[in-house]
Coordinates of C-alpha atoms in Angstrom, one line a residue:
M286 CA 5.2 -5.7 29.7
N287 CA 1.8 -6.8 28.2
I288 CA 1.7 -10.0 26.3
V289 CA 1.6 -7.9 22.8
E290 CA 4.7 -6.0 23.1
Q291 CA 6.7 -9.3 24.8
Y292 CA 5.6 -11.1 21.3
W293 CA 6.8 -8.1 19.4
A294 CA 10.1 -8.1 21.2
S295 CA 10.8 -11.8 20.4
A296 CA 9.9 -11.1 16.8
V297 CA 12.3 -8.7 16.5
S298 CA 15.0 -11.2 17.9
R299 CA 13.9 -13.7 15.5
L300 CA 14.0 -11.7 12.6
Q301 CA 17.4 -10.3 13.3
A302 CA 18.3 -14.0 14.1
E303 CA 17.6 -15.3 11.0
V304 CA 18.9 -12.2 9.0
D305 CA 22.4 -12.4 10.6
G306 CA 22.5 -16.2 10.4
F307 CA 21.8 -15.8 6.6
N308 CA 24.4 -12.9 6.4
K309 CA 27.1 -15.1 7.7
L310 CA 26.3 -17.8 5.1
I311 CA 26.1 -15.5 2.2
G312 CA 28.5 -12.9 1.3
H313 CA 27.1 -11.4 -1.7
A314 CA 25.5 -7.9 -0.7
G315 CA 22.6 -8.0 -3.1
E316 CA 21.7 -11.8 -2.0
Q317 CA 21.8 -10.1 1.8
G318 CA 19.5 -7.6 1.0
R319 CA 16.8 -10.0 -1.0
E320 CA 17.2 -12.3 2.3
N321 CA 16.6 -9.2 4.2
E322 CA 13.6 -8.4 2.2
L323 CA 12.0 -11.6 2.4
S324 CA 12.5 -12.0 6.3
L325 CA 10.1 -8.6 7.0
A326 CA 7.6 -9.8 3.9
R327 CA 7.1 -13.2 6.0
L328 CA 6.5 -11.1 9.1
L329 CA 4.2 -8.8 7.4
E330 CA 2.3 -11.7 5.9
N331 CA 1.4 -12.8 9.4
L332 CA 0.0 -8.8 10.4
I333 CA -2.2 -8.2 7.6
P334 CA -5.5 -9.8 6.2
R335 CA -5.3 -12.6 3.9
R336 CA -7.3 -10.4 1.2
L337 CA -4.1 -8.4 0.3
G338 CA -0.9 -9.6 -1.1
I339 CA 2.8 -8.9 -0.5
G340 CA 5.1 -8.9 -3.7
S341 CA 8.2 -7.1 -4.8
G342 CA 8.1 -5.1 -8.5
V343 CA 7.4 -2.1 -10.2
V344 CA 4.2 0.1 -10.0
I345 CA 2.3 1.7 -13.0
D346 CA -0.2 3.5 -14.2
K347 CA -2.6 4.0 -17.4
G348 CA -0.3 6.9 -18.8
N349 CA 2.8 4.5 -19.2
G350 CA 3.9 5.7 -16.1
R351 CA 5.9 3.8 -13.5
S352 CA 7.7 3.6 -10.1
K353 CA 11.5 2.6 -9.4
Q354 CA 11.7 -0.8 -8.0
T355 CA 10.1 -1.3 -5.0
D356 CA 11.1 -3.9 -2.4
I357 CA 7.6 -4.7 -0.9
I358 CA 4.4 -4.1 -2.3
I359 CA 1.3 -4.5 -0.4
Y360 CA -1.6 -4.7 -2.7
D361 CA -5.2 -6.1 -3.2
L362 CA -5.1 -9.7 -3.9
A363 CA -9.1 -10.6 -3.6
D364 CA -10.9 -7.7 -5.3
Q365 CA -8.5 -6.8 -8.1
P366 CA -7.5 -9.4 -10.5
T367 CA -3.4 -9.9 -11.0
L368 CA -2.7 -8.1 -14.4
M369 CA 0.5 -10.0 -14.9
A370 CA -0.6 -13.5 -13.9
Q371 CA 0.7 -15.5 -17.1
S372 CA 4.0 -14.9 -15.6
T373 CA 6.3 -14.1 -12.6
Q374 CA 4.5 -10.7 -11.1
V375 CA 6.7 -7.8 -11.0
I376 CA 4.1 -5.3 -12.4
F377 CA 1.2 -3.8 -10.1
P378 CA -1.3 -1.1 -11.4
I379 CA -1.2 1.4 -9.0
E380 CA -4.9 1.1 -8.7
V381 CA -4.4 -2.2 -6.4
V382 CA -1.5 -1.2 -4.5
H383 CA -2.0 0.0 -0.6
A384 CA 1.7 0.1 0.7
V385 CA 5.2 0.2 -0.6
I386 CA 8.0 -0.5 1.6
E387 CA 11.6 -0.1 1.2
V388 CA 14.0 -2.5 3.1
K389 CA 17.7 -1.3 3.8
T390 CA 20.3 -3.3 5.5
T391 CA 22.3 -0.7 6.3
L392 CA 20.4 2.9 5.8
T393 CA 23.2 5.5 4.2
A394 CA 23.1 9.2 3.6
D395 CA 22.6 7.9 -0.1
E396 CA 20.1 5.5 0.7
V397 CA 17.7 8.2 2.5
K398 CA 17.7 10.4 -0.7
D399 CA 17.2 7.1 -3.0
C400 CA 14.2 6.6 -0.7
A401 CA 12.8 10.0 -1.3
E402 CA 13.2 9.5 -4.9
K403 CA 11.3 6.5 -4.9
K404 CA 8.3 7.9 -2.6
V405 CA 7.8 10.8 -5.3
S406 CA 7.8 7.7 -8.5
I407 CA 5.2 6.3 -6.6
D408 CA 3.3 9.6 -5.8
T409 CA 3.5 10.7 -9.1
L410 CA 1.4 8.0 -10.6
K411 CA -2.0 8.8 -11.4
P412 CA -4.6 6.1 -10.8
A413 CA -7.8 5.7 -13.0
E414 CA -9.9 7.0 -10.1
S415 CA -8.9 9.7 -7.6
R416 CA -7.4 8.1 -4.3
E417 CA -5.1 8.5 -1.5
A418 CA -1.5 7.5 -2.8
P419 CA -0.2 4.6 -1.0
F420 CA 1.3 4.5 2.5
F421 CA 5.2 4.9 2.0
G422 CA 7.1 3.1 4.5
V423 CA 10.7 2.6 4.9
L424 CA 12.8 -0.1 7.4
A425 CA 16.2 -0.5 8.0
Y426 CA 18.1 -3.1 10.1
E427 CA 20.6 -0.2 11.2
A428 CA 21.6 3.5 10.4
W429 CA 25.0 4.2 9.3
A430 CA 25.6 7.5 11.9
S431 CA 24.3 8.7 15.1
P432 CA 20.7 9.7 15.7
K433 CA 21.6 13.1 15.5
T434 CA 23.0 12.9 12.2
V435 CA 20.5 10.4 10.8
A436 CA 17.7 12.9 12.0
S437 CA 19.2 15.5 10.1
H438 CA 19.2 14.2 7.1
L439 CA 15.7 12.8 7.2
R440 CA 14.3 16.4 8.3
G441 CA 16.4 17.5 5.0
I442 CA 14.5 15.9 2.7
P443 CA 11.9 18.1 1.2
E444 CA 8.1 17.9 2.8
G445 CA 6.5 15.9 0.0
N446 CA 9.1 13.3 -0.6
R447 CA 9.6 12.0 3.2
A448 CA 8.6 8.5 4.2
D449 CA 4.9 8.4 6.0
C450 CA 7.0 6.0 8.7
I451 CA 10.6 5.2 9.2
C452 CA 12.1 2.4 11.2
I453 CA 15.8 1.4 12.1
L454 CA 16.0 -1.1 14.2
N455 CA 19.5 -0.6 15.6
P456 CA 19.5 1.7 17.5
G457 CA 15.4 1.7 17.7
I458 CA 14.5 5.0 15.4
I459 CA 10.9 5.9 14.6
G460 CA 10.1 8.7 11.9
S461 CA 7.2 10.6 10.7
P462 CA 5.5 13.6 9.5
D463 CA 4.5 15.8 12.8
T464 CA 0.6 15.2 13.2
V465 CA 0.0 18.9 13.9
D466 CA 2.3 20.7 11.5
Q467 CA 3.2 18.5 8.8
N468 CA 6.0 21.0 7.6
K469 CA 7.8 19.0 10.6
Y470 CA 9.4 15.7 10.7
D471 CA 9.5 14.1 13.7
V472 CA 12.1 11.6 14.5
E473 CA 12.3 9.8 17.7
L474 CA 14.3 7.6 19.6
V475 CA 12.2 4.2 21.1
A476 CA 14.2 4.2 24.3
L477 CA 14.0 1.3 26.8
H478 CA 11.9 2.2 29.9
E479 CA 13.0 0.9 33.3
R480 CA 10.4 -1.5 34.8
N481 CA 8.9 -1.6 38.1
H482 CA 9.1 -5.0 40.4
S483 CA 5.8 -6.2 38.6
G484 CA 7.8 -6.0 34.8
S485 CA 5.6 -2.9 33.9
R486 CA 7.0 0.1 32.1
T487 CA 7.9 3.0 34.2
G488 CA 6.6 6.0 32.1
S489 CA 9.3 8.7 31.1
S490 CA 12.0 6.7 32.9
W491 CA 14.8 5.2 30.8
I492 CA 17.5 2.8 30.7
K493 CA 21.0 4.5 30.4
V494 CA 24.3 4.1 31.2
Q495 CA 27.7 6.3 32.3
K496 CA 29.5 4.9 29.2
P497 CA 28.7 2.8 26.3
P498 CA 29.2 -0.9 26.6
A499 CA 32.7 -2.7 24.6
D500 CA 29.8 -3.9 22.0
A501 CA 27.5 -0.9 22.1
A502 CA 24.6 -3.6 23.5
L503 CA 23.4 -4.2 27.1
S504 CA 21.9 -7.3 28.5
M505 CA 18.8 -6.8 30.6
Y506 CA 15.0 -8.0 31.1
G507 CA 16.4 -11.7 29.3
S508 CA 17.2 -9.6 26.1
T509 CA 20.2 -7.6 24.5
Y510 CA 19.5 -3.9 23.4
P511 CA 21.6 -1.6 21.2
V512 CA 22.9 1.9 23.5
T513 CA 23.3 4.9 21.4
K514 CA 24.0 8.4 22.4
L515 CA 21.4 11.6 22.6
A516 CA 22.2 14.8 23.1
D517 CA 21.5 16.3 26.6
V518 CA 20.2 12.5 27.6
G519 CA 23.7 10.5 27.4
Y520 CA 24.0 6.9 26.3
I521 CA 20.7 5.5 26.5
A522 CA 19.0 1.7 25.4
G523 CA 16.8 1.7 22.5
E524 CA 14.2 -0.7 22.4
P525 CA 14.2 -2.3 18.6
G526 CA 11.2 -4.8 19.3
R527 CA 9.0 -1.6 20.2
A528 CA 10.0 0.6 17.4
L529 CA 9.0 -2.4 14.8
L530 CA 5.9 -2.4 17.0
L531 CA 5.0 1.1 16.3
F532 CA 6.1 1.0 12.7
C533 CA 3.6 -1.5 11.8
D534 CA 1.0 0.0 14.1
A535 CA 1.5 3.0 11.7
L536 CA 1.3 0.9 8.3
L537 CA -2.3 -0.7 9.7
R538 CA -3.3 2.7 10.7
A539 CA -2.7 4.2 7.4
L540 CA -4.3 0.8 5.8
S541 CA -7.7 1.4 8.2
A542 CA -7.7 5.3 7.1
R543 CA -7.7 4.3 3.4
G544 CA -10.6 1.9 4.1
V545 CA -8.3 -1.2 3.0
I546 CA -8.8 -2.6 6.5
P547 CA -11.2 -2.5 9.4
N548 CA -9.7 -0.5 12.6
P549 CA -6.6 -2.5 13.6
A550 CA -7.1 -4.2 16.8
L551 CA -3.2 -4.1 17.4
S552 CA -3.7 -0.2 18.3
H553 CA -5.8 -1.1 21.4
Y554 CA -3.2 -3.1 22.8
L555 CA -0.6 -0.1 23.1
T556 CA -0.8 1.9 26.0
D557 CA 0.4 5.7 26.2
T558 CA 3.5 4.5 27.9
A559 CA 4.3 1.6 25.2
R560 CA 3.7 4.7 22.7
E561 CA 6.2 7.0 24.8
T562 CA 9.6 8.2 22.6
L563 CA 12.3 10.7 22.8
D564 CA 12.8 13.3 20.4
V565 CA 16.1 13.1 18.4
Q566 CA 17.6 16.9 17.9

């Protein structure tokens, strides 16, 4: 495993430990959710260029349109004035917004629909000048159901309402529109590769078990990985760190495609093997 992948595996472990620790101290669901958002925001702050800011609130347009409340907003901090600088900024003009991300502790069927509605509320805003709609992402810490059920719900969302990228850390699911056929929505398990004697990934070779461990987690390679079941595959380990890495890569490439940032260096460090996933049917 290369150094970039090792770093992101460690980043997810720290992220999950931070969230778990806070959630044990605070029982209120609203406070837990907000801390989960803040943990991810802190990670993203170290990922994006300093000229971009990260906030949370509502996006508006000049015609008095407004989005639903949004967890994470990535906006232009350097080249555009902050309109609501006189108080705590919770309102962002659509002209300065480049990406929005919804954060879910547990992604439920109802929240899948809620995310779709929030994407529509963003996409229907009308900027003063013609431009591509902001990247819309969803990051959840865990899924409420099996990968097959999750995939069914994600693919059941109307085409224009689907997230540009969705990541579910446990068990390690990544979803996005198909690169060839935009009518299709790819839902993939980011499975744990077998490794050779030098520690490098073995392409298209996955860690499987005959039956799930008692706590649905497998300890290997110095880390713990969630175990889930895929049809026609059986019980297989997922890799949350690589799922988050692929999500962040998708975010950066989307920002680059919109001319917001240069071509991201991170993409060059992801090998073909590191991008391998398993289709969830």
